[in-house]
Coordinates of C-alpha atoms in Angstrom, one line a residue:
Chain A
M1 CA 59.0 6.5 -20.3
A2 CA 58.5 8.3 -23.5
A3 CA 61.1 8.1 -26.2
P4 CA 63.0 11.3 -27.0
N5 CA 60.8 12.1 -30.0
P6 CA 57.8 9.9 -29.9
P7 CA 55.2 9.9 -32.8
V8 CA 52.2 12.2 -32.0
I9 CA 49.9 9.2 -32.4
E10 CA 50.9 5.6 -32.1
F11 CA 48.3 2.7 -32.3
C12 CA 49.7 -0.6 -31.1
D13 CA 47.4 -3.5 -32.1
I14 CA 44.3 -1.6 -31.1
A15 CA 40.9 -3.3 -31.0
R16 CA 37.5 -1.7 -30.1
V17 CA 34.7 -4.0 -29.5
Y18 CA 31.1 -3.0 -29.0
G19 CA 28.6 -5.3 -27.3
T20 CA 29.2 -8.9 -26.2
G21 CA 28.5 -12.4 -27.3
A22 CA 26.4 -12.8 -30.5
A23 CA 25.9 -9.0 -30.7
E24 CA 29.6 -8.4 -30.6
V25 CA 30.9 -5.9 -33.2
R26 CA 34.6 -5.4 -33.8
A27 CA 34.8 -1.9 -35.0
L28 CA 38.6 -1.9 -34.9
D29 CA 40.3 -5.2 -35.2
G30 CA 44.0 -4.9 -34.4
I31 CA 45.2 -1.7 -35.9
S32 CA 48.8 -0.5 -35.7
L33 CA 49.8 2.8 -37.1
K34 CA 51.9 5.9 -36.4
V35 CA 51.4 9.6 -37.2
E36 CA 54.5 11.7 -36.9
K37 CA 54.6 15.4 -36.2
G38 CA 53.8 17.5 -39.3
E39 CA 52.0 14.9 -41.2
F40 CA 48.6 15.4 -43.0
V41 CA 46.9 12.0 -43.1
A42 CA 43.6 11.2 -44.8
V43 CA 41.6 8.2 -43.6
M44 CA 39.2 6.7 -46.0
G45 CA 37.1 3.6 -46.2
P46 CA 33.5 2.3 -46.6
S47 CA 30.8 2.9 -44.0
G48 CA 31.4 0.8 -40.9
S49 CA 35.1 0.3 -41.6
G50 CA 36.0 1.8 -38.3
K51 CA 37.2 5.3 -39.4
S52 CA 35.1 7.2 -36.9
T53 CA 35.9 4.8 -34.1
A54 CA 39.6 5.3 -34.8
M55 CA 39.2 9.0 -34.8
N56 CA 37.3 8.9 -31.4
I57 CA 40.2 6.9 -29.9
M58 CA 42.8 9.3 -31.4
G59 CA 40.8 12.2 -30.0
C60 CA 40.8 10.6 -26.5
L61 CA 37.0 10.6 -26.5
D62 CA 37.0 6.8 -26.4
R63 CA 39.3 4.1 -25.2
P64 CA 40.4 1.0 -26.9
T65 CA 39.1 -2.4 -25.7
A66 CA 42.5 -3.9 -26.3
G67 CA 46.0 -2.7 -27.4
R68 CA 47.8 0.4 -26.5
Y69 CA 47.4 4.0 -27.6
L70 CA 50.3 6.3 -27.1
F71 CA 49.6 10.0 -27.6
N72 CA 52.9 12.0 -27.6
G73 CA 54.3 8.9 -25.8
I74 CA 51.6 9.0 -23.1
E75 CA 49.6 5.8 -22.5
V76 CA 46.0 7.0 -22.9
G77 CA 44.3 3.8 -22.0
T78 CA 45.1 4.2 -18.3
L79 CA 44.0 7.8 -18.0
T80 CA 40.8 8.9 -16.3
R81 CA 38.0 10.8 -18.0
D82 CA 39.2 14.1 -16.6
Q83 CA 42.8 13.4 -17.5
R84 CA 41.8 12.7 -21.1
A85 CA 39.8 16.0 -21.1
L86 CA 43.0 17.7 -20.1
L87 CA 44.8 16.1 -23.1
R88 CA 42.1 17.3 -25.4
R89 CA 42.2 20.8 -23.9
H90 CA 45.9 21.2 -24.4
Y91 CA 47.0 19.1 -27.3
L92 CA 44.0 18.3 -29.5
G93 CA 41.7 20.3 -31.9
F94 CA 38.5 19.0 -33.4
I95 CA 36.8 19.8 -36.7
F96 CA 33.4 18.2 -37.3
Q97 CA 31.3 17.6 -40.3
G98 CA 28.4 19.6 -38.8
Y99 CA 30.7 22.4 -37.6
N100 CA 29.3 22.1 -34.1
L101 CA 29.4 25.8 -33.3
L102 CA 27.4 27.1 -30.3
A103 CA 24.2 28.8 -31.6
R104 CA 23.5 32.4 -30.6
T105 CA 27.1 32.8 -29.7
T106 CA 29.4 35.0 -31.9
A107 CA 32.3 33.6 -33.9
L108 CA 34.7 35.1 -31.5
Q109 CA 33.0 33.6 -28.5
N110 CA 33.0 30.2 -30.2
V111 CA 36.7 30.4 -30.8
E112 CA 37.3 31.6 -27.2
L113 CA 35.5 28.5 -25.8
P114 CA 38.5 26.2 -25.5
L115 CA 40.6 29.0 -24.3
I116 CA 38.2 29.6 -21.4
Y117 CA 38.8 26.0 -20.3
K118 CA 42.5 26.6 -20.7
G119 CA 42.2 29.3 -18.1
L120 CA 43.3 32.3 -20.2
G121 CA 42.3 35.8 -19.1
R122 CA 39.8 37.8 -21.1
A123 CA 42.3 40.0 -23.0
E124 CA 44.6 37.1 -23.8
R125 CA 41.8 35.0 -24.9
E126 CA 40.3 37.6 -27.2
A127 CA 43.7 38.2 -28.8
A128 CA 44.3 34.5 -29.4
A129 CA 40.8 34.0 -30.8
L130 CA 41.2 37.0 -33.1
A131 CA 44.5 35.7 -34.3
A132 CA 43.0 32.3 -35.1
L133 CA 40.0 33.9 -36.9
D134 CA 42.5 36.0 -38.9
K135 CA 44.3 32.9 -39.9
V136 CA 41.2 31.4 -41.4
G137 CA 40.4 34.8 -43.1
L138 CA 37.4 35.7 -40.9
A139 CA 38.7 38.4 -38.7
D140 CA 36.0 40.7 -40.1
R141 CA 33.2 38.3 -39.1
A142 CA 34.3 37.9 -35.5
H143 CA 31.1 39.4 -34.1
H144 CA 28.6 37.5 -36.2
D145 CA 26.5 34.6 -35.0
P146 CA 26.8 31.3 -36.8
S147 CA 23.3 31.8 -38.2
E148 CA 24.7 34.9 -40.1
L149 CA 27.5 32.9 -41.7
S150 CA 27.6 30.6 -44.7
G151 CA 28.5 26.9 -44.3
G152 CA 32.0 27.5 -45.5
Q153 CA 32.5 30.4 -43.1
Q154 CA 31.1 28.3 -40.2
Q155 CA 33.5 25.6 -40.9
R156 CA 36.4 28.2 -40.9
V157 CA 35.2 29.4 -37.5
A158 CA 35.3 25.7 -36.3
I159 CA 38.9 25.5 -37.8
A160 CA 39.8 28.6 -35.9
R161 CA 38.4 27.1 -32.7
A162 CA 40.5 24.0 -33.3
L163 CA 43.7 26.1 -33.9
A164 CA 43.2 28.6 -31.1
T165 CA 44.8 26.5 -28.4
G166 CA 47.9 25.7 -30.5
P167 CA 47.2 21.9 -30.5
H168 CA 49.7 19.2 -31.5
V169 CA 47.1 17.5 -33.7
V170 CA 43.9 18.6 -35.4
L171 CA 41.4 15.8 -36.0
A172 CA 38.9 16.5 -38.8
D173 CA 35.9 14.3 -39.2
E174 CA 34.6 14.8 -42.8
P175 CA 35.2 18.5 -42.7
T176 CA 33.8 19.1 -46.2
G177 CA 30.9 16.6 -45.9
N178 CA 28.3 19.4 -45.7
L179 CA 29.8 21.7 -48.3
D180 CA 29.6 22.2 -52.0
T181 CA 32.7 21.6 -54.1
K182 CA 33.9 25.2 -54.3
R183 CA 33.7 25.6 -50.5
S184 CA 35.2 22.2 -50.0
V185 CA 38.2 23.2 -52.0
E186 CA 38.6 26.4 -50.0
I187 CA 38.5 24.5 -46.8
M188 CA 41.0 21.9 -48.0
E189 CA 43.4 24.5 -49.3
L190 CA 43.2 26.2 -45.9
L191 CA 44.0 22.9 -44.1
Q192 CA 46.8 22.2 -46.6
A193 CA 48.3 25.6 -46.0
L194 CA 48.1 25.2 -42.2
N195 CA 50.0 21.9 -42.6
R196 CA 52.6 23.1 -45.1
E197 CA 53.3 26.5 -43.7
D198 CA 52.7 26.1 -40.0
G199 CA 53.6 22.4 -39.7
L200 CA 50.3 21.6 -38.2
T201 CA 49.7 17.8 -37.8
I202 CA 46.2 16.9 -39.3
V203 CA 44.3 13.6 -39.4
M204 CA 41.2 13.8 -41.5
V205 CA 38.4 11.3 -42.3
T206 CA 36.8 11.8 -45.7
H207 CA 34.6 10.1 -48.2
E208 CA 35.9 12.0 -51.2
E209 CA 39.0 11.0 -52.9
D210 CA 39.5 14.5 -54.3
M211 CA 39.7 15.8 -50.8
A212 CA 42.0 13.0 -49.7
D213 CA 44.5 14.2 -52.4
Y214 CA 45.1 17.4 -50.4
A215 CA 46.7 15.2 -47.7
R216 CA 50.1 13.7 -48.0
R217 CA 49.3 10.2 -46.8
L218 CA 46.2 8.1 -47.2
I219 CA 45.1 5.3 -44.9
W220 CA 42.5 3.0 -46.4
M221 CA 40.4 1.1 -43.9
V222 CA 38.2 -2.0 -44.4
D223 CA 36.4 -4.0 -41.7
G224 CA 38.3 -2.5 -38.8
K225 CA 41.7 -3.1 -40.4
V226 CA 44.2 -1.0 -42.3
Q227 CA 44.1 -2.2 -45.9
S228 CA 46.6 0.2 -47.4
D229 CA 48.8 3.1 -46.2
R230 CA 50.5 5.1 -48.9
R231 CA 51.6 8.5 -50.1
T232 CA 48.9 10.6 -52.0
K233 CA 49.2 12.2 -55.4
G234 CA 49.2 15.5 -53.6
D235 CA 52.3 14.7 -51.6
A236 CA 55.0 16.6 -53.4
Chain B
M1 CA 36.5 30.8 -14.4
L2 CA 33.6 31.0 -11.8
W3 CA 32.8 34.5 -13.0
E4 CA 32.8 33.1 -16.6
T5 CA 30.5 30.4 -15.5
F6 CA 28.2 32.9 -13.8
K7 CA 28.0 35.1 -16.8
L8 CA 27.3 32.0 -19.0
A9 CA 24.5 31.0 -16.7
L10 CA 23.0 34.4 -16.8
Q11 CA 23.2 34.4 -20.6
A12 CA 21.5 31.0 -20.8
I13 CA 18.7 32.2 -18.5
L14 CA 18.1 35.5 -20.4
R15 CA 18.1 33.7 -23.7
N16 CA 14.6 32.5 -22.7
P17 CA 13.2 35.0 -20.3
M18 CA 9.6 33.9 -20.4
R19 CA 10.5 30.3 -19.6
S20 CA 13.0 31.3 -17.0
F21 CA 10.3 33.5 -15.3
L22 CA 7.7 30.7 -15.3
T23 CA 10.3 28.3 -14.0
V24 CA 11.1 30.4 -11.0
L25 CA 7.6 31.5 -10.3
G26 CA 7.2 28.8 -7.6
V27 CA 10.3 30.1 -5.8
V28 CA 9.1 33.7 -6.2
I29 CA 5.8 32.9 -4.6
G30 CA 7.3 30.7 -1.9
V31 CA 9.9 33.3 -0.9
A32 CA 7.4 36.2 -1.1
A33 CA 4.9 34.3 1.1
V34 CA 7.5 33.5 3.7
I35 CA 8.8 37.1 3.8
A36 CA 5.3 38.6 3.9
M37 CA 4.2 36.2 6.7
V38 CA 7.2 36.7 8.9
T39 CA 7.4 40.5 8.4
I40 CA 3.7 41.0 9.2
G41 CA 4.1 38.6 12.1
K42 CA 7.0 40.6 13.5
G43 CA 5.1 43.8 12.9
S44 CA 2.1 42.6 14.9
T45 CA 4.4 41.4 17.7
A46 CA 5.9 44.9 17.8
Q47 CA 2.3 46.2 17.8
V48 CA 1.4 44.1 20.8
T49 CA 4.4 45.3 22.7
A50 CA 3.6 48.9 21.7
D51 CA -0.1 48.4 22.7
V52 CA 1.0 47.1 26.1
Q53 CA 3.2 50.1 26.5
K54 CA 0.3 52.3 25.5
M55 CA -2.1 50.7 27.9
G56 CA 0.5 51.1 30.5
A57 CA 2.7 48.3 31.7
N58 CA 1.2 48.9 35.1
L59 CA -2.3 47.8 34.1
M60 CA -3.6 44.5 35.6
I61 CA -6.7 42.5 35.0
L62 CA -8.5 40.6 37.7
S63 CA -11.0 38.0 36.7
P64 CA -12.8 35.1 38.4
G65 CA -11.8 31.5 37.9
Q66 CA -8.4 30.1 37.0
M67 CA -7.1 30.0 33.5
R68 CA -7.1 26.3 33.2
F69 CA -7.9 23.7 30.6
G70 CA -9.2 20.2 30.7
P71 CA -11.8 18.5 32.9
G72 CA -12.7 19.6 36.4
N73 CA -13.0 23.2 35.5
S74 CA -16.6 23.5 34.3
G75 CA -17.5 27.1 33.4
G76 CA -20.3 29.0 35.2
S77 CA -19.2 28.0 38.7
E78 CA -17.0 31.0 39.0
R79 CA -17.9 33.5 41.6
A80 CA -18.0 37.0 40.3
F81 CA -16.7 40.0 42.2
A82 CA -18.8 42.7 43.8
L83 CA -18.6 46.4 43.4
S84 CA -17.4 46.6 46.9
D85 CA -14.3 44.6 46.0
V86 CA -13.3 47.4 43.6
D87 CA -13.4 50.0 46.4
R88 CA -11.6 47.6 48.8
I89 CA -8.7 47.2 46.4
I90 CA -8.4 51.0 45.9
D91 CA -8.7 51.7 49.7
Q92 CA -6.6 49.0 51.2
I93 CA -3.7 48.5 48.7
G94 CA -1.4 51.5 48.7
S95 CA 0.4 50.6 45.4
V96 CA -2.9 50.7 43.5
E97 CA -3.6 53.9 41.7
T98 CA -7.1 53.1 40.7
A99 CA -9.4 50.3 39.8
A100 CA -12.6 50.0 37.7
P101 CA -15.3 47.3 37.2
S102 CA -16.2 46.2 33.7
R103 CA -18.9 44.1 32.2
T104 CA -19.6 43.9 28.5
S105 CA -22.4 42.8 26.2
S106 CA -23.2 43.1 22.5
L107 CA -26.1 45.4 21.7
V108 CA -27.6 47.3 18.8
A109 CA -27.1 51.0 18.9
V110 CA -29.8 53.0 17.1
F111 CA -29.8 56.7 16.1
G112 CA -32.4 57.9 13.7
N113 CA -32.6 55.3 10.9
T114 CA -29.2 53.9 11.5
N115 CA -28.5 50.6 13.4
Y116 CA -25.1 49.5 14.5
Q117 CA -24.2 46.4 16.5
T118 CA -21.5 47.2 19.0
R119 CA -19.9 46.3 22.2
V120 CA -21.4 48.0 25.3
A121 CA -19.2 48.1 28.4
G122 CA -20.6 49.0 31.8
T123 CA -17.8 50.7 33.7
D124 CA -16.9 54.1 35.2
S125 CA -14.6 57.0 34.7
R126 CA -11.9 55.2 36.7
Y127 CA -11.6 52.8 33.8
L128 CA -10.5 55.7 31.5
T129 CA -7.8 56.6 34.1
A130 CA -6.6 53.0 34.5
S131 CA -6.4 52.4 30.8
D132 CA -5.0 55.9 30.0
W133 CA -7.8 56.7 27.6
A134 CA -8.8 60.3 27.0
V135 CA -12.2 61.8 26.2
A136 CA -11.9 63.7 22.9
E137 CA -15.2 65.5 22.9
G138 CA -17.7 66.2 25.7
R139 CA -16.9 64.8 29.1
S140 CA -16.6 61.6 31.1
F141 CA -19.3 60.4 33.6
T142 CA -19.9 62.4 36.7
T143 CA -19.8 60.7 40.1
A144 CA -23.5 61.4 40.5
E145 CA -24.2 59.7 37.2
E146 CA -22.2 56.7 38.2
S147 CA -23.7 56.2 41.6
A148 CA -27.2 56.7 40.3
G149 CA -26.6 54.5 37.2
K150 CA -27.9 57.2 35.0
N151 CA -28.7 56.5 31.3
V152 CA -25.7 58.4 29.8
C153 CA -23.1 57.0 27.5
I154 CA -19.7 57.8 25.9
L155 CA -19.1 56.7 22.3
G156 CA -16.0 55.1 20.8
E157 CA -14.8 56.8 17.6
T158 CA -16.0 54.0 15.3
V159 CA -19.6 54.0 16.7
R160 CA -19.6 57.8 16.4
Q161 CA -18.7 57.5 12.7
E162 CA -21.2 54.8 12.0
L163 CA -24.1 56.6 13.6
F164 CA -23.3 60.3 13.3
G165 CA -20.8 60.6 10.5
R166 CA -19.0 63.8 11.0
A167 CA -21.7 65.4 13.1
D168 CA -21.2 66.2 16.8
P169 CA -23.2 63.6 18.8
V170 CA -22.7 65.1 22.3
G171 CA -26.0 66.0 23.8
E172 CA -28.0 63.7 21.4
R173 CA -30.1 60.8 22.6
M174 CA -29.7 57.3 21.1
R175 CA -31.0 53.9 21.8
L176 CA -29.0 50.9 23.1
G177 CA -31.1 47.8 22.7
A178 CA -34.3 48.7 24.6
M179 CA -32.7 51.5 26.5
S180 CA -32.5 55.2 25.7
C181 CA -29.5 57.1 26.7
Q182 CA -27.9 60.5 26.4
I183 CA -24.5 60.9 24.8
V184 CA -22.1 62.9 27.0
G185 CA -18.8 62.3 25.3
V186 CA -16.7 60.7 22.6
L187 CA -13.5 58.8 23.3
A188 CA -10.2 59.5 21.6
A189 CA -9.5 57.1 18.7
K190 CA -7.3 54.2 19.7
G191 CA -7.1 52.2 16.5
A192 CA -7.0 48.4 16.1
S193 CA -5.7 46.2 18.8
S194 CA -2.9 43.6 18.2
F195 CA -5.4 41.1 16.9
G196 CA -7.0 43.6 14.5
T197 CA -10.1 44.1 16.7
D198 CA -11.3 47.7 16.6
Q199 CA -10.9 49.1 20.1
D200 CA -13.0 52.1 19.1
D201 CA -16.0 50.0 18.4
V202 CA -17.4 50.4 21.9
V203 CA -20.0 52.4 23.9
L204 CA -19.3 53.0 27.6
I205 CA -22.2 53.3 30.1
P206 CA -22.1 53.6 33.9
F207 CA -21.7 50.2 35.5
K208 CA -24.8 50.5 37.6
F209 CA -26.9 51.4 34.6
F210 CA -25.5 48.3 32.9
G211 CA -26.1 46.1 36.0
R212 CA -29.7 47.2 36.3
R213 CA -30.8 47.4 32.7
V214 CA -28.6 44.9 30.9
A215 CA -27.3 42.3 33.3
G216 CA -30.0 42.3 35.9
N217 CA -27.5 42.1 38.8
M218 CA -24.4 43.9 40.0
D219 CA -21.9 41.1 39.6
V220 CA -18.5 42.3 38.4
P221 CA -16.8 39.9 36.0
T222 CA -13.6 42.0 35.4
I223 CA -11.7 44.5 37.4
Y224 CA -9.1 46.7 35.8
I225 CA -6.4 47.8 38.2
S226 CA -3.6 50.2 37.6
V227 CA -0.6 50.3 39.7
R228 CA 1.1 53.5 40.8
D229 CA 4.3 54.4 38.9
G230 CA 7.3 53.3 40.8
F231 CA 5.6 50.4 42.6
S232 CA 6.4 46.9 41.6
I233 CA 3.8 44.8 39.8
E234 CA 4.9 41.8 41.7
R235 CA 4.3 43.4 45.1
A236 CA 0.9 44.7 44.0
T237 CA 0.0 41.2 42.7
N238 CA 0.8 39.7 46.1
D239 CA -1.1 42.3 48.0
I240 CA -4.2 42.0 45.8
T241 CA -4.1 38.3 45.8
A242 CA -3.9 38.2 49.6
L243 CA -6.8 40.7 49.9
M244 CA -9.0 38.8 47.5
R245 CA -8.3 35.5 49.2
E246 CA -9.5 37.1 52.5
V247 CA -12.5 38.7 50.9
R248 CA -13.5 35.5 49.2
R249 CA -12.8 33.4 52.3
I250 CA -10.3 31.1 50.7
G251 CA -8.7 28.9 53.4
P252 CA -5.0 28.3 53.5
G253 CA -3.9 25.6 51.1
E254 CA -6.9 26.1 48.9
E255 CA -6.4 27.4 45.3
D256 CA -7.3 30.9 44.2
D257 CA -10.7 31.1 42.5
F258 CA -9.7 34.1 40.6
S259 CA -6.8 35.2 38.4
L260 CA -4.8 38.3 38.2
R261 CA -2.8 39.0 35.0
D262 CA -0.6 41.9 34.3
M263 CA -0.1 43.2 30.7
E264 CA 3.3 41.5 30.4
Q265 CA 1.5 38.2 30.7
V266 CA -1.2 39.3 28.3
A267 CA 1.4 40.4 25.8
S268 CA 3.4 37.2 26.0
M269 CA 0.2 35.2 25.6
L270 CA -0.8 37.2 22.5
N271 CA 2.7 36.9 21.1
S272 CA 2.9 33.2 21.6
V273 CA -0.4 32.8 19.6
N274 CA 1.1 35.2 17.1
R275 CA 4.2 33.1 16.8
V276 CA 2.3 29.9 16.3
L277 CA 0.2 31.5 13.5
T278 CA 3.2 33.0 11.8
G279 CA 5.0 29.6 12.0
L280 CA 2.1 27.7 10.5
L281 CA 1.6 30.1 7.6
S282 CA 5.3 30.2 6.9
A283 CA 5.4 26.4 6.8
V284 CA 2.6 26.4 4.2
A285 CA 4.6 29.0 2.3
A286 CA 7.7 26.9 2.5
V287 CA 5.9 24.0 0.7
S288 CA 5.6 26.4 -2.2
L289 CA 9.4 26.8 -2.2
L290 CA 9.7 23.0 -2.4
V291 CA 7.3 22.9 -5.3
G292 CA 9.3 25.7 -6.9
G293 CA 12.5 23.7 -6.5
I294 CA 10.9 20.8 -8.4
G295 CA 9.9 23.2 -11.2
I296 CA 13.5 24.3 -11.5
M297 CA 14.7 20.7 -11.6
N298 CA 12.2 19.9 -14.3
I299 CA 13.3 22.8 -16.5
M300 CA 17.0 22.1 -15.9
L301 CA 16.5 18.5 -17.1
V302 CA 14.8 19.8 -20.2
S303 CA 17.7 22.3 -20.6
V304 CA 20.3 19.5 -20.3
T305 CA 18.5 17.5 -23.0
E306 CA 18.2 20.5 -25.3
R307 CA 21.8 21.4 -24.9
T308 CA 23.3 17.9 -25.2
R309 CA 25.3 18.8 -28.3
E310 CA 26.6 21.9 -26.6
I311 CA 27.7 19.7 -23.7
G312 CA 29.4 17.4 -26.2
I313 CA 31.3 20.3 -27.8
R314 CA 32.4 21.6 -24.4
M315 CA 33.7 18.2 -23.5
A316 CA 35.5 17.8 -26.8
V317 CA 37.4 21.1 -26.4
G318 CA 38.5 20.0 -22.9
A319 CA 35.8 20.7 -20.3
Q320 CA 36.1 18.2 -17.4
A321 CA 33.0 16.6 -15.9
G322 CA 33.2 18.8 -12.9
Q323 CA 33.2 22.0 -15.0
V324 CA 30.1 20.9 -16.8
L325 CA 28.5 20.0 -13.5
L326 CA 29.4 23.4 -12.2
Q327 CA 28.0 25.2 -15.2
F328 CA 24.6 23.7 -14.9
L329 CA 24.6 23.9 -11.1
V330 CA 25.5 27.6 -11.2
E331 CA 22.7 28.1 -13.7
A332 CA 20.2 26.5 -11.4
I333 CA 21.5 28.5 -8.5
V334 CA 21.4 31.8 -10.4
L335 CA 17.9 30.9 -11.6
S336 CA 16.6 30.3 -8.1
A337 CA 18.5 33.1 -6.6
L338 CA 16.9 35.5 -9.2
G339 CA 13.6 34.0 -8.1
G340 CA 14.6 34.6 -4.5
M341 CA 15.3 38.3 -5.3
L342 CA 12.0 38.7 -7.0
G343 CA 10.3 36.9 -4.1
V344 CA 12.0 39.2 -1.5
A345 CA 10.8 42.3 -3.4
L346 CA 7.3 40.9 -3.9
G347 CA 7.2 39.7 -0.2
L348 CA 8.2 43.1 1.1
A349 CA 5.6 44.8 -1.1
L350 CA 2.9 42.5 0.2
A351 CA 4.1 42.9 3.8
A352 CA 4.0 46.7 3.4
L353 CA 0.5 46.5 2.0
G354 CA -0.6 44.0 4.7
A355 CA 0.9 46.0 7.5
Q356 CA -1.1 49.0 6.3
L357 CA -4.3 47.1 6.0
L358 CA -3.9 45.4 9.5
N359 CA -2.6 48.6 11.0
V360 CA 0.6 47.1 12.3
P361 CA 4.1 48.6 11.8
F362 CA 6.0 47.5 8.7
T363 CA 9.3 46.1 10.1
P364 CA 11.4 44.4 7.4
D365 CA 14.0 42.3 9.0
A366 CA 17.4 41.8 7.3
G367 CA 17.9 38.4 8.9
T368 CA 14.6 37.0 7.6
I369 CA 15.3 38.4 4.1
G370 CA 18.8 37.0 4.1
L371 CA 17.6 33.6 5.3
A372 CA 14.8 33.4 2.7
F373 CA 17.3 34.4 0.0
A374 CA 19.9 31.9 1.1
F375 CA 17.2 29.2 1.2
S376 CA 16.1 29.9 -2.3
A377 CA 19.8 29.6 -3.5
L378 CA 19.9 26.3 -1.5
V379 CA 16.8 25.1 -3.4
G380 CA 18.9 25.8 -6.6
V381 CA 21.7 23.6 -5.3
V382 CA 19.6 20.8 -4.2
F383 CA 17.3 20.6 -7.2
G384 CA 20.0 21.7 -9.7
Y385 CA 22.4 19.0 -8.7
F386 CA 20.6 16.0 -10.3
P387 CA 20.2 17.6 -13.8
A388 CA 23.8 18.9 -13.6
R389 CA 25.1 15.5 -12.7
R390 CA 23.2 14.1 -15.6
A391 CA 24.9 16.6 -17.9
A392 CA 28.4 15.9 -16.5
R393 CA 28.0 12.2 -17.0
L394 CA 27.1 12.4 -20.7
D395 CA 29.4 10.5 -23.1
P396 CA 31.0 13.2 -25.3
I397 CA 30.7 11.0 -28.4
E398 CA 27.0 10.4 -27.9
A399 CA 26.4 14.0 -27.0
L400 CA 28.1 15.2 -30.2
R401 CA 26.0 12.9 -32.3
H402 CA 22.8 14.2 -30.7

């Protein structure tokens, strides 16, 4: 059974292997780490170091080949596809590099999407989605399509979508990868505020050290292993 | 949730109205064809029944030979009736109201410069009584004209229109083949029969005139008999059969060499032909539904590919495989059901038009419409399932990368 206050994310010697025999690729090679509630963790590392693979496993989109993954103390490895979908629905939020908003669908409807699957009624859903949009400063853009919004605004809508369900963790995969420096800073300041003020747990993959400094902790990965795990300059 | 899914499906369909319309065109045509066929079929069945009612359910037709198929029944060996048989039936069988001989041939009717090919029937005024047919203008044949076989004639409405337009033909002389005859009357219009043949396309002449000048003998190939109201058809059938066996000297144990049909039998024969035709045409139309279903499957597969990323996003935010499956399945069903609705509307319009052209009643049937509509939705389920399953089985990571 789960411990009284288990870490939100706990990797125990996790490996993820693609292919077999000579074509075998060990994307993750025995990783162990914990993310506690309220942390803001940046994950960095060169291409092919296993960052994305680790994020996919954290997000319950993928399963480890070996080792155990405990999410809130729940063993994810033994869950079915549909059970993992339920975990994502209720406890996880995703932010992608390419925003991944539905086209020809208003900001409000995009934010409502996860709430539909959560089974909320129309009025409740709209209220929650508007609150989330308000939190990212886009309440006045609720009825705009993504094509009518700038990149930074689209990413904020995506953040609102991730927040709307009140997740335990938000996983951000290079959230500023498509944005210029000014917008990137705005997005990072938003994430930082959400972490500091609301106690939101965030795990973020990034290529940019400047962005990683907004997090409190930095995990550096190389060749599917954790090379270093330390406090950032921004952790004050 | 289902309502959400339904609205979502409608949105996805309306996002690309032209493509959606072309996609369902197959279903539209299939459903329309089935509805039109079945509705017109039912209409013409109703028409047959009404015709029979009109002709009088107590009309019977006596003809030589047995209605039989296959070898051993070569044509031409049938013994025709004689004019005296007609009188015997009227005189000796109490339940018979009247009877009339009939013999027909196709001849050219000529008036002035106008030629018109028509059906000429040699009969007498009793035929009009038996078939409950009125003379609209002029008069029927007199007894003297009938017994003398005088060269007089009564025109059907169609022949009148072809040769005389709106003019009154009574009293005029016209030619029928090589014969000249005087027009004494015009029949009331009867309209098309159940099979679309024009009953008014006819010229009646006295039977003896026909026998002498057209046929060359007095053989009677058909006798129309009408039974008095209140007398049973079955009883009359037995009496007439017994009489004809005696007259034609058919020994006990030998088969009848004539057949007697009442209008019920004629109607059921016509209707069974009608049913076979309707069934065949509907089957052809149903093939179009199948083709339409394949069209829907094709476009749904395209749609799944186009929307791979959307599927990935939905899965990431917590959609289960079954929910994705349902979404695409509902979309296919809504698509084909919309096609079904369009098809029903188009089919009814075609049926109304066809009914008017064929002169049969327009009788839309809720059962047929419901069935065709349900079938179109079923097409959506069957052909939407495979693309929907493909969507549901996508790997969210791959789908997001798409």
